């Protein structure tokens, strides 16, 4: 007679499906991509609005807390921006190490421009002094205008140009490797030239940052990054593509 303390060897072992290769990497990268989207939009178009839309902000009542929250969201965006590249690097370098390294460098450069813009916006908050008058008030206005101009250029050269370069580098690797459905990187690869042309036109003064052309050029890049983030978070890398990359590493040893 079997007691309750005797193990039941007749019971079949519980089956545990194998974990998909690099599943944690894919999920982390996907979440970070979504964070860059969720955090950046309110920062630029909501939180910074009091400073960007009011030339006399430094002499008025201000909305410092709102602007500082925007700065925090931008810092989160910059860190997540770097995180997407650092997390993906060990995987995508197996397909093309040069493109993977270029992607990391481009993301770090983009993040540095974002942080520069944050410093400019928070500096305006520091300068705000409603009681200033005369030469002091004039100096604060001039300095504030310069800081806002610096922020505007960091936005043009950062989020206004670098996502197109990122789409070319990472999109190429993702398309060639098949780590995600090829329709996803194809959106980025097709949209990148239009985005870069619009960005270059803005830099030389032919196009405006908020123009219809800019909005249309941004849509494919937004769709590429959003779809990549959702796919990596929900599904991860395609297992057969990961196996091919790993097999290629072993064959090259």
Coordinates of C-alpha atoms in Angstrom, one line a residue:
X1 CA 0.0 0.0 0.0
X2 CA 1.4 3.4 -1.1
X3 CA 1.6 6.0 1.6
X4 CA 1.1 9.7 1.1
X5 CA 4.8 10.4 1.5
X6 CA 5.8 7.9 -1.3
X7 CA 6.4 9.6 -4.7
X8 CA 4.1 8.5 -7.4
X9 CA 6.4 7.3 -10.2
X10 CA 3.4 6.3 -12.4
X11 CA 2.5 10.0 -12.9
X12 CA 3.9 11.3 -16.2
X13 CA 6.2 14.3 -15.9
X14 CA 4.7 17.7 -16.5
X15 CA 5.6 19.0 -19.9
X16 CA 7.2 22.4 -20.1
X17 CA 7.6 23.9 -23.5
X18 CA 11.0 25.2 -24.3
X19 CA 11.5 29.0 -24.0
X20 CA 11.8 30.7 -27.3
X21 CA 15.4 31.9 -28.1
X22 CA 16.2 35.4 -27.0
X23 CA 12.5 35.9 -25.8
X24 CA 13.6 38.2 -23.0
X25 CA 15.7 40.3 -25.3
X26 CA 12.8 40.7 -27.7
X27 CA 10.3 41.6 -25.0
X28 CA 12.6 44.2 -23.4
X29 CA 13.4 45.8 -26.7
X30 CA 9.7 45.9 -27.7
X31 CA 8.7 47.5 -24.4
X32 CA 11.4 50.1 -24.7
X33 CA 10.3 50.9 -28.3
X34 CA 6.8 51.5 -27.0
X35 CA 8.1 53.6 -24.1
X36 CA 9.9 55.9 -26.6
X37 CA 6.6 56.5 -28.4
X38 CA 4.4 56.9 -25.3
X39 CA 6.8 59.2 -23.4
X40 CA 7.9 61.4 -26.3
X41 CA 4.5 62.6 -27.6
X42 CA 3.1 64.3 -24.5
X43 CA 6.5 65.8 -23.7
X44 CA 6.8 67.6 -27.0
X45 CA 3.2 68.6 -27.8
X46 CA 1.7 69.0 -24.3
X47 CA 4.2 69.5 -21.5
X48 CA 6.5 71.9 -23.4
X49 CA 3.7 73.9 -25.0
X50 CA 3.8 76.8 -22.3
X51 CA 7.4 77.5 -23.1
X52 CA 7.3 76.9 -26.9
X53 CA 4.1 78.9 -27.5
X54 CA 4.8 81.9 -25.1
X55 CA 7.8 84.1 -25.8
X56 CA 7.3 85.9 -22.5
X57 CA 7.2 82.7 -20.4
X58 CA 10.2 83.8 -18.3
X59 CA 8.4 86.9 -17.2
X60 CA 5.0 85.4 -16.5
X61 CA 3.2 83.1 -14.1
X62 CA 4.6 80.0 -15.9
X63 CA 3.8 76.3 -15.7
X64 CA 7.0 75.0 -14.3
X65 CA 5.8 71.7 -13.0
X66 CA 4.2 70.9 -16.4
X67 CA 7.4 71.7 -18.2
X68 CA 9.6 69.7 -15.7
X69 CA 7.3 66.7 -16.2
X70 CA 8.0 67.1 -19.9
X71 CA 11.7 67.1 -19.2
X72 CA 11.4 63.9 -17.2
X73 CA 9.4 62.2 -20.0
X74 CA 12.1 63.2 -22.5
X75 CA 14.8 61.7 -20.2
X76 CA 12.9 58.5 -20.1
X77 CA 12.6 58.6 -23.9
X78 CA 16.3 59.1 -24.3
X79 CA 17.2 56.2 -22.0
X80 CA 14.7 53.9 -23.7
X81 CA 16.1 55.0 -27.0
X82 CA 19.6 53.9 -26.0
X83 CA 18.1 50.8 -24.4
X84 CA 16.5 49.5 -27.6
X85 CA 19.9 49.5 -29.4
X86 CA 21.9 48.1 -26.5
X87 CA 19.4 45.3 -25.9
X88 CA 19.1 44.3 -29.6
X89 CA 22.8 44.5 -30.3
X90 CA 23.8 40.9 -29.2
X91 CA 21.2 39.6 -31.6
X92 CA 21.3 41.8 -34.7
X93 CA 25.2 41.8 -34.8
X94 CA 24.9 38.1 -35.8
X95 CA 23.4 39.3 -39.1
X96 CA 25.6 42.3 -39.7
X97 CA 27.9 43.7 -37.0
X98 CA 28.6 47.0 -38.8
X99 CA 24.9 47.8 -39.2
X100 CA 24.3 46.8 -35.5
X101 CA 27.1 49.0 -34.3
X102 CA 25.9 51.9 -36.5
X103 CA 22.4 51.5 -35.0
X104 CA 23.8 51.7 -31.4
X105 CA 25.8 54.8 -32.3
X106 CA 22.8 56.5 -34.0
X107 CA 20.5 55.8 -31.1
X108 CA 23.1 57.2 -28.6
X109 CA 23.5 60.3 -30.8
X110 CA 19.7 60.8 -31.0
X111 CA 19.4 60.4 -27.2
X112 CA 22.2 63.0 -26.7
X113 CA 20.3 65.5 -28.8
X114 CA 17.1 64.8 -26.8
X115 CA 18.9 65.4 -23.5
X116 CA 20.4 68.7 -24.9
X117 CA 16.8 69.8 -25.6
X118 CA 15.8 68.9 -22.1
X119 CA 18.6 71.0 -20.6
X120 CA 17.4 73.9 -22.8
X121 CA 13.8 73.7 -21.6
X122 CA 14.6 73.2 -17.9
X123 CA 17.0 76.2 -18.2
X124 CA 14.1 78.4 -19.3
X125 CA 12.2 77.3 -16.2
X126 CA 15.2 78.3 -14.1
X127 CA 15.3 81.7 -15.7
X128 CA 11.7 82.5 -15.1
X129 CA 11.4 85.6 -12.8
X130 CA 8.0 87.4 -13.0
X131 CA 9.4 90.3 -11.0
X132 CA 12.2 91.1 -13.4
X133 CA 12.2 94.4 -15.1
X134 CA 14.3 96.7 -17.3
X135 CA 17.6 95.3 -18.5
X136 CA 17.2 92.2 -16.4
X137 CA 13.9 91.3 -18.0
X138 CA 15.3 92.0 -21.5
X139 CA 18.3 89.7 -20.8
X140 CA 16.1 86.9 -19.6
X141 CA 13.9 87.2 -22.7
X142 CA 16.9 87.1 -25.1
X143 CA 18.4 84.1 -23.2
X144 CA 15.1 82.3 -23.2
X145 CA 14.6 82.8 -26.9
X146 CA 18.1 81.4 -27.5
X147 CA 17.4 78.3 -25.4
X148 CA 14.1 77.7 -27.2
X149 CA 15.9 78.0 -30.5
X150 CA 18.5 75.4 -29.3
X151 CA 15.6 73.1 -28.3
X152 CA 14.0 73.5 -31.7
X153 CA 17.2 72.5 -33.5
X154 CA 17.8 69.5 -31.3
X155 CA 14.3 68.3 -32.1
X156 CA 14.9 68.8 -35.9
X157 CA 18.3 67.1 -35.9
X158 CA 17.3 64.4 -33.3
X159 CA 13.7 63.1 -33.7
X160 CA 13.4 64.9 -37.0
X161 CA 16.3 63.1 -38.8
X162 CA 17.8 60.2 -36.8
X163 CA 14.8 57.9 -36.9
X164 CA 15.2 57.7 -40.6
X165 CA 18.8 56.6 -40.2
X166 CA 17.8 54.1 -37.5
X167 CA 15.1 52.7 -39.8
X168 CA 17.7 52.1 -42.6
X169 CA 20.2 50.4 -40.2
X170 CA 17.9 48.2 -38.1
X171 CA 15.3 47.8 -40.9
X172 CA 18.1 46.3 -43.1
X173 CA 19.1 43.8 -40.4
X174 CA 15.6 42.8 -39.5
X175 CA 14.6 42.4 -43.2
X176 CA 17.7 40.3 -44.1
X177 CA 17.5 38.1 -40.9
X178 CA 13.8 37.5 -40.9
X179 CA 13.7 38.0 -37.1
X180 CA 10.3 39.6 -37.5
X181 CA 7.8 39.5 -40.4
X182 CA 9.5 41.3 -43.3
X183 CA 6.5 43.5 -43.9
X184 CA 7.4 45.4 -40.6
X185 CA 11.0 46.4 -41.6
X186 CA 9.8 47.0 -45.2
X187 CA 7.6 49.9 -43.9
X188 CA 10.7 51.5 -42.3
X189 CA 13.0 50.9 -45.3
X190 CA 10.4 52.4 -47.7
X191 CA 9.6 55.3 -45.4
X192 CA 13.1 56.2 -44.4
X193 CA 14.1 58.0 -47.7
X194 CA 11.0 60.2 -47.6
X195 CA 11.6 60.9 -43.9
X196 CA 15.3 61.8 -44.5
X197 CA 14.4 64.1 -47.4
X198 CA 11.8 65.9 -45.3
X199 CA 14.3 66.2 -42.5
X200 CA 17.0 67.6 -44.8
X201 CA 14.6 70.0 -46.3
X202 CA 13.7 71.3 -42.8
X203 CA 17.4 71.7 -42.0
X204 CA 18.0 73.9 -45.0
X205 CA 14.8 75.9 -44.5
X206 CA 12.8 74.5 -47.4
X207 CA 10.3 72.7 -45.2
X208 CA 8.6 73.5 -41.9
X209 CA 8.8 71.1 -38.9
X210 CA 5.0 71.0 -38.6
X211 CA 4.1 70.9 -42.2
X212 CA 1.8 68.4 -43.9
X213 CA 4.8 67.0 -45.8
X214 CA 6.6 66.4 -42.5
X215 CA 3.5 64.7 -41.1
X216 CA 3.1 62.4 -44.1
X217 CA 6.9 61.6 -44.0
X218 CA 6.7 60.7 -40.3
X219 CA 3.7 58.3 -40.6
X220 CA 5.7 55.3 -42.1
X221 CA 8.5 55.7 -39.5
X222 CA 5.9 55.9 -36.7
X223 CA 4.2 52.8 -38.1
X224 CA 7.5 50.9 -38.4
X225 CA 8.6 51.6 -34.8
X226 CA 5.1 51.0 -33.3
X227 CA 4.6 47.7 -35.2
X228 CA 8.1 46.6 -34.3
X229 CA 7.5 47.4 -30.6
X230 CA 4.2 45.6 -30.5
X231 CA 5.5 42.5 -32.4
X232 CA 8.6 42.1 -30.2
X233 CA 6.6 42.6 -27.0
X234 CA 3.8 40.2 -28.0
X235 CA 5.5 37.6 -30.2
X236 CA 9.3 38.0 -29.9
X237 CA 11.8 36.9 -32.6
X238 CA 10.9 34.2 -35.1
X239 CA 12.5 31.1 -33.7
X240 CA 13.7 29.7 -37.1
X241 CA 15.5 33.0 -37.9
X242 CA 17.3 32.9 -34.5
X243 CA 18.4 29.4 -35.1
X244 CA 19.8 30.4 -38.5
X245 CA 21.8 33.2 -36.9
X246 CA 23.1 31.0 -34.2
X247 CA 24.0 28.3 -36.7
X248 CA 25.9 30.9 -38.8
X249 CA 27.9 31.9 -35.7
X250 CA 28.9 28.3 -35.0
X251 CA 29.9 27.8 -38.7
X252 CA 32.1 30.8 -38.6
X253 CA 34.1 29.6 -35.6

